[in-house]
Amino acid sequence: MEEFLIKANRFLYRNPENVIINSLTGGDMKIIEYNDGGYTYRNYFTEGRSIYGQVIISFKKFPIWVMQYQGGATNDRIDERTIRKMKVLSMKNQGLADELYPIRGPRENESSGFVYSNTLFGSIQKFQGQETIQFNDETYYNLILSGGMLV
């Protein structure tokens, strides 16, 4: 499962501009999906200043791993262009997932002065954590994460 998560993150998020995002029926949620070798990765989420999402990995249509996340922009001064930059930075970091950091990618990353930080406690079996993006030592984005194996 861990190898599949890494592969899905790399395939989907290494080039965020190429990610295909579909709307679910009703239009209130978006989905990003990847399938390989009997595994399915589905990321269901809302978009905007505040976001909520859930990633579910299934094997042969049986859910085996989940991650919930919620958060978003931390203040009203942040414009939509900056929010998009932060989303791309977060996705690019996820695209750098490897055996050491399979869930959201490396612990730190920087782009155009934005500093990305990913702090997780636990293991892929059961974890919680926080993802933040700062600019000039001010937090612009904060996301709370939790999840783990279902079996």
mmCIF file of C-alpha atoms in Angstrom, residues 5 11 16 18-19 49 68-70 89 91 95 105 111 129 141 143:
data_model
loop_
_atom_site.group_PDB
_atom_site.id
_atom_site.type_symbol
_atom_site.label_atom_id
_atom_site.label_comp_id
_atom_site.label_asym_id
_atom_site.label_seq_id
_atom_site.Cartn_x
_atom_site.Cartn_y
_atom_site.Cartn_z
ATOM 1 C CA LEU A 5 0.665 5.863 -2.143
ATOM 2 C CA PHE A 11 2.088 10.642 -10.656
ATOM 3 C CA PRO A 16 0.150 20.053 -10.475
ATOM 4 C CA ASN A 18 -1.545 18.698 -15.323
ATOM 5 C CA VAL A 19 -3.774 17.275 -12.564
ATOM 6 C CA ARG A 49 -10.143 29.810 1.186
ATOM 7 C CA GLN A 68 -8.692 13.559 6.411
ATOM 8 C CA TYR A 69 -7.561 17.167 6.153
ATOM 9 C CA GLN A 70 -9.010 20.595 6.841
ATOM 10 C CA LEU A 89 3.441 24.445 -3.589
ATOM 11 C CA MET A 91 0.828 19.699 -4.387
ATOM 12 C CA GLY A 95 4.731 14.971 -5.685
ATOM 13 C CA GLY A 105 6.310 14.460 0.788
ATOM 14 C CA SER A 111 9.450 28.304 -3.592
ATOM 15 C CA GLY A 129 0.017 16.324 11.660
ATOM 16 C CA TYR A 141 -1.853 28.551 5.144
ATOM 17 C CA LEU A 143 -3.888 22.350 7.217
#
